[in-house]
XYZ file of C-alpha atoms in Angstrom:
341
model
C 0.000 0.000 0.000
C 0.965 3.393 -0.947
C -0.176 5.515 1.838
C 1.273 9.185 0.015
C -0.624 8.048 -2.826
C -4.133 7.890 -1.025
C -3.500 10.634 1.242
C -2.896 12.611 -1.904
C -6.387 11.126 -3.297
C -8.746 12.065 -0.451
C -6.842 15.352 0.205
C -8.043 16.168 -3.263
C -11.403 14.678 -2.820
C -12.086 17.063 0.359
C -10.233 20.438 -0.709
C -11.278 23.737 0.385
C -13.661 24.924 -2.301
C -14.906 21.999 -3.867
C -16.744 18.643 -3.093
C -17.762 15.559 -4.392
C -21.057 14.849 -6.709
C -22.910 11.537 -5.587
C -24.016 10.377 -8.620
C -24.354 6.657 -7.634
C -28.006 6.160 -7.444
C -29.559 2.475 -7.441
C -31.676 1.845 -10.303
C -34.665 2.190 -8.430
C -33.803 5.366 -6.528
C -33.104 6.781 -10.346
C -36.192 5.285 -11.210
C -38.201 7.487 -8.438
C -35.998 10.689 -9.205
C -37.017 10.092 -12.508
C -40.513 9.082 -12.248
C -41.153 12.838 -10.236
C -40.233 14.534 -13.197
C -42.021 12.222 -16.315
C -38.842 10.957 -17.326
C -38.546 7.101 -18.287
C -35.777 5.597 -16.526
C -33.956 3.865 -19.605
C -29.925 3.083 -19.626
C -29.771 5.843 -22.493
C -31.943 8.439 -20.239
C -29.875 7.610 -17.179
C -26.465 8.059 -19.789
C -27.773 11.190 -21.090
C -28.688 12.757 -17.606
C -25.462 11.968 -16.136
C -23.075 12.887 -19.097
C -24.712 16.543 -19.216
C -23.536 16.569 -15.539
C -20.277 15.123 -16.206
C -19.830 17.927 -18.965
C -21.213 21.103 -17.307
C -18.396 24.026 -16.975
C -17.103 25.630 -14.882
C -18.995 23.639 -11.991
C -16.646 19.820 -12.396
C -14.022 21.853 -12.941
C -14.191 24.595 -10.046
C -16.209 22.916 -7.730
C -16.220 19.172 -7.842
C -12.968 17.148 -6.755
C -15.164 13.915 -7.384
C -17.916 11.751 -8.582
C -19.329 8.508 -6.807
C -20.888 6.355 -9.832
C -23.036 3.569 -9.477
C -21.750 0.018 -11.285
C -23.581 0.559 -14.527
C -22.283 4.356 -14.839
C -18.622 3.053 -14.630
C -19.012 1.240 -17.535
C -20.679 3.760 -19.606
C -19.753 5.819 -22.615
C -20.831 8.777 -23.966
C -22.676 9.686 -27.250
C -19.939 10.571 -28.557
C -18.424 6.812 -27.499
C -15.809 8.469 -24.969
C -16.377 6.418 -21.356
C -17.719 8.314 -18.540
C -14.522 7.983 -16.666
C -12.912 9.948 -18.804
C -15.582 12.186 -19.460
C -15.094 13.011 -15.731
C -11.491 13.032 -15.989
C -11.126 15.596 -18.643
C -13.405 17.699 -16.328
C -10.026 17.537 -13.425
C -12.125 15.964 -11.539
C -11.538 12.038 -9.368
C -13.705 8.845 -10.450
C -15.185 6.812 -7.633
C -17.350 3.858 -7.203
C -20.089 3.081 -4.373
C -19.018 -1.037 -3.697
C -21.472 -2.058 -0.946
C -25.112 -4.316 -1.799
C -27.476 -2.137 0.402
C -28.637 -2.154 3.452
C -30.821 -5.632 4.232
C -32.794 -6.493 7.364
C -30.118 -7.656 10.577
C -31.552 -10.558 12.023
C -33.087 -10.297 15.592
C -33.462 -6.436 15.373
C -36.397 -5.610 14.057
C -36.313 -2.248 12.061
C -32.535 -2.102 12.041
C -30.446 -3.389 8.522
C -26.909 -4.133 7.865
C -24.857 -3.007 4.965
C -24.512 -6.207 2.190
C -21.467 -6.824 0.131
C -18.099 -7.914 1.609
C -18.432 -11.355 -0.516
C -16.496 -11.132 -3.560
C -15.351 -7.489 -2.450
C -12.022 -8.015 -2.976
C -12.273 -8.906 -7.081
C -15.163 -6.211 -7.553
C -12.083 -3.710 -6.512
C -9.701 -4.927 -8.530
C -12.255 -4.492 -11.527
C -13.317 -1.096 -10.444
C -9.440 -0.321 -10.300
C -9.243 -1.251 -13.554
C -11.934 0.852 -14.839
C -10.680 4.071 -13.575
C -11.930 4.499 -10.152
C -9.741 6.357 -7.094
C -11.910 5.757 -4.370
C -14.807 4.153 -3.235
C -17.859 4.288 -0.921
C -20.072 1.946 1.553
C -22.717 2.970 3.451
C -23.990 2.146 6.720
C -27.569 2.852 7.780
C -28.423 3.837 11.654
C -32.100 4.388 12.144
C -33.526 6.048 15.397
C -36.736 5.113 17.097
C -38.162 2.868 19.512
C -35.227 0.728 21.537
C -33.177 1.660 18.703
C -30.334 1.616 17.758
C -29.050 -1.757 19.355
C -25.714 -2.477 19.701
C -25.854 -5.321 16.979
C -26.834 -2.911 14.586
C -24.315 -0.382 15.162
C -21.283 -3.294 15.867
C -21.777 -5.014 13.002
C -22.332 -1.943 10.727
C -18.923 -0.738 11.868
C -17.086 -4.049 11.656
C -18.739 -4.280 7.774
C -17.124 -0.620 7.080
C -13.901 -1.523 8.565
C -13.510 -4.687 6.523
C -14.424 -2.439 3.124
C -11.859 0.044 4.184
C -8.842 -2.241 4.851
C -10.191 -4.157 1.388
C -9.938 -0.539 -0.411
C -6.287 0.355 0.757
C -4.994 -3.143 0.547
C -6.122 -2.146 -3.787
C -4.893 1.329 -3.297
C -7.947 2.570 -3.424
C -9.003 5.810 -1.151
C -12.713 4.687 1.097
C -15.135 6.448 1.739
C -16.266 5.593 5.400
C -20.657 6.307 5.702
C -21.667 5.569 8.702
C -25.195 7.786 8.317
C -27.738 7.957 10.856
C -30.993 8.874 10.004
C -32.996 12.105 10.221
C -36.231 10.412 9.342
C -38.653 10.244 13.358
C -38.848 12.417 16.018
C -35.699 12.302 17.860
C -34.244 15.530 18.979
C -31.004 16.519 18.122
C -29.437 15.735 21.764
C -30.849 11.794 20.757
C -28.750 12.647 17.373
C -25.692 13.613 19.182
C -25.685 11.024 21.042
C -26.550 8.637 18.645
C -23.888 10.030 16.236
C -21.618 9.890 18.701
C -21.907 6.351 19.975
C -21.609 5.470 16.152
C -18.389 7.100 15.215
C -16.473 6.361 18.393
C -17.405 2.457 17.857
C -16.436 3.117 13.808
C -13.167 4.480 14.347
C -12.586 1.929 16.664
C -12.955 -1.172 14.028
C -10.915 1.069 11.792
C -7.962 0.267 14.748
C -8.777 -2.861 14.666
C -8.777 -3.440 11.163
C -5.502 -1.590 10.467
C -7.060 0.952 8.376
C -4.835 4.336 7.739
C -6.919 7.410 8.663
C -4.431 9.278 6.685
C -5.762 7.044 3.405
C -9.668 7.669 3.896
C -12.463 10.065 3.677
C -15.594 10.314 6.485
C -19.025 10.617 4.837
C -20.989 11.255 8.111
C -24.651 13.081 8.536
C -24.506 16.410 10.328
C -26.120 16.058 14.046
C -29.829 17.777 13.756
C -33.399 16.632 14.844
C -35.558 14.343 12.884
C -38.057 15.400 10.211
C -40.772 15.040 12.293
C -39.385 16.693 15.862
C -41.409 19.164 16.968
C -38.440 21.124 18.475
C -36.652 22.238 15.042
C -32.768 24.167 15.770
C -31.119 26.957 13.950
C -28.637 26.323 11.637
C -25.974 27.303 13.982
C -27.079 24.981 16.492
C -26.739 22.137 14.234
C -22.963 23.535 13.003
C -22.067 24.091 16.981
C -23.371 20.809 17.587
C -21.918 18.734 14.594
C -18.544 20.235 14.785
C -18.772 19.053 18.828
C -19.141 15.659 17.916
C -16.594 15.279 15.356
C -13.920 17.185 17.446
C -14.833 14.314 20.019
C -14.986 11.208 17.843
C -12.732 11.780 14.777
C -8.726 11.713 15.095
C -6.667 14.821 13.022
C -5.224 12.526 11.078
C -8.260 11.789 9.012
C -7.796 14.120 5.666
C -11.499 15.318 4.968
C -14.671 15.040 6.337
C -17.522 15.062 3.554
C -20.938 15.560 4.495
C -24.280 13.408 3.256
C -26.830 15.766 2.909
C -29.455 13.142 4.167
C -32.684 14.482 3.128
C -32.079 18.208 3.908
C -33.442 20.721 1.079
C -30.662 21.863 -1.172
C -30.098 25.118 0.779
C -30.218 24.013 4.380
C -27.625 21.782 3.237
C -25.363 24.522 1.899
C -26.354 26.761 4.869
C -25.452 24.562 7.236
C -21.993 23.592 6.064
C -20.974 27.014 5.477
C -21.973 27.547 9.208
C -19.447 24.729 10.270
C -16.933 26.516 8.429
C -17.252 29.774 9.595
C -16.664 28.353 13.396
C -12.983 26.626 12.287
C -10.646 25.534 14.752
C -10.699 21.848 13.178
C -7.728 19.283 11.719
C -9.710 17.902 8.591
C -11.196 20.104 5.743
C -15.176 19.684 6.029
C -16.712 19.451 2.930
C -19.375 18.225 1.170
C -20.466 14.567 -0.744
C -24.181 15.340 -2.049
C -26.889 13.687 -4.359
C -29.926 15.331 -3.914
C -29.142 18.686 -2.502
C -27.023 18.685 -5.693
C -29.172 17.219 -8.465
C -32.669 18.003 -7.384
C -32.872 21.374 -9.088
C -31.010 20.426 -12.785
C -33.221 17.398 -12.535
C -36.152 19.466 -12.224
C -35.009 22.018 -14.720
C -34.157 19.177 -17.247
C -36.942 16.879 -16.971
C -35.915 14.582 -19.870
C -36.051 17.424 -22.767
C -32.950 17.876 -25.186
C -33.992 21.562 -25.168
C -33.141 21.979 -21.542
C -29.723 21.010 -20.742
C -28.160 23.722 -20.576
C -30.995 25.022 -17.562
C -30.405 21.779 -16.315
C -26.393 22.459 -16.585
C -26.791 26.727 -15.169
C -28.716 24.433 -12.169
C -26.312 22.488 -11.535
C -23.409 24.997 -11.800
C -25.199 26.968 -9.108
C -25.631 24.694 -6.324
C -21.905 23.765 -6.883
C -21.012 26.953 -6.361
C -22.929 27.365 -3.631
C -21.704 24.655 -1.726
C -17.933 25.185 -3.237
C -18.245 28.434 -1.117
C -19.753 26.612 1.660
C -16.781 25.164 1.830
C -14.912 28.049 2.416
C -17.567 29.398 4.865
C -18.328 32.488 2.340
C -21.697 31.480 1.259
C -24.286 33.951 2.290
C -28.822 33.927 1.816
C -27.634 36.990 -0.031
C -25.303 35.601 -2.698
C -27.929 32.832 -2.918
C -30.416 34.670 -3.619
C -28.674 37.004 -6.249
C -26.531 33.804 -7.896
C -30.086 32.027 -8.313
């Protein structure tokens, strides 16, 4: 293992002014994405939506250090018969593949799943490798309710991300480490901290034990906030104080980056929010940001599946990556927002 070489990877993934694009939707998440705006979700739809992405300037090239792609995506070429890879390449920008099966029921703990897909692991990296990609990604799900989470549920999720990561490195590849709780119920966000908390602490811990190098990895974690449905709702400061309390806590300096999930927050409150944790500082590890939906809701919408408006969908795009690029510097502002939009 060449431990410069994937420091130098997920410093570049999580650098100050840019973040990464989560394109690596399952085919049925696409499918739903798709169905809300009429779209069919064909291979050739799905290749069409995601090269525009892929191609929009100046947002891959200013703003976006990387793209997580889904297995199909990987393998895909352009029109114009140049593969997606390079496609995102030629934009300066790092090529990453999510690795893990999805999260399936845990046996004995009702409501709780664990993250599928250390079988076979091992050859799916070498092939992704192969293919182009840098880094990788495996998430862990961490629901919050009744009695929940167990310990099972959070154990075994963390053993199952340590095993990926040491997998990853031993192919000199850079992982990405998701251990996400949930924002979906009631909780408030003192059950989120500590919930959060509790998570990470046991995560880094199977990292020790599994001989992973912090200094080779990337943390996709959710930021610490109330659930959906909590009837006591927090600034966005709180939730910046609050996250950046945790991490301080649970996450050594010798991790690279931290890159955020945006977890079901609207496209600004994720923005908002990370620009807040920025503008407080003090921290080891750049904090950036690893979004799907807060990044591809509004060129999705603007698109919806007509030739004729790509390059809305594209102006879209570029503007919530350059929203959350400065984010990332903690220079964003309601007012730029609202004048950039």
């Amino acid at each position: 293992m060449d431990l410069a070489a994937l420091n130098k990877v997920a410093t570049a993934m999580t650098q100050p002014g840019k973040g990464l694009l989560a394109a690596d939707e399952s085919s049925g998440t696409i499918k739903k994405r798709f169905d809300a705006i009429g779209v069919e979700s064909t291979e050739e739809n799905r290749r069409d939506y995601r090269e525009f992405l892929f191609r929009t300037e100046p947002a891959m090239k200013d703003r976006i250090s990387g793209v997580i792609l889904f297995d199909e995506t990987i393998r895909q070429k352009a029109a114009d018969g140049t593969p997606l890879v390079k496609v995102i390449e030629a934009a300066g920008s790092i090529p990453g593949i999510k690795v893990d099966k999805g999260a399936k029921p845990l046996a004995f703990c009702p409501g709780e799943t664990i993250t599928e897909g250390l079988d076979g692991l091992r050859d799916r990296l070498i092939e992704y490798r192969e293919l182009g990609a840098k880094f990788c990604k495996w998430r862990a799900v961490i629901d919050i309710g009744a009695g929940i989470p167990s310990h099972d549920a959070i154990n075994a999720n963390a053993h199952a991300l340590a095993r990926y990561a040491a997998l990853c490195q031993e192919q000199q590849l850079v992982p990405i480490v998701e251990p996400e709780v949930l924002m979906d119920g009631d909780h408030t966000i003192d059950r989120c901290e500590g919930v959060t908390m509790w998570t990470l602490k046991t995560v880094f811990m199977e990292l020790y034990y599994a001989k992973v190098q912090l200094e080779g990895m990337v943390l996709k974690p959710n930021m610490v906030l109330p659930g959906k449905k909590c009837a006591t709702q927090v600034s966005d400061e709180e939730i910046a104080e609050t996250t950046v309390r945790v991490l301080k806590d649970c996450v050594p300096a010798s991790v690279p980056g931290i890159a955020f999930l945006s977890g079901g927050q609207d496209d600004v409150e994720a923005t908002a929010r990370l620009d807040a944790m920025n503008r407080i500082g003090g921290f080891p590890w750049h904090l950036s940001f690893s979004y799907g939906r807060a990044l591809q809701h509004a060129p999705q919408v603007a698109w919806s599946g007509k030739a004729d408006n790509v390059a809305a969908a594209q102006a879209a795009f570029s503007h919530r990556a350059e929203m959350n690029g400065l984010a990332t510097l903690g220079e964003w502002t309601a007012d730029i927002e609202k004048k950039a939009a």
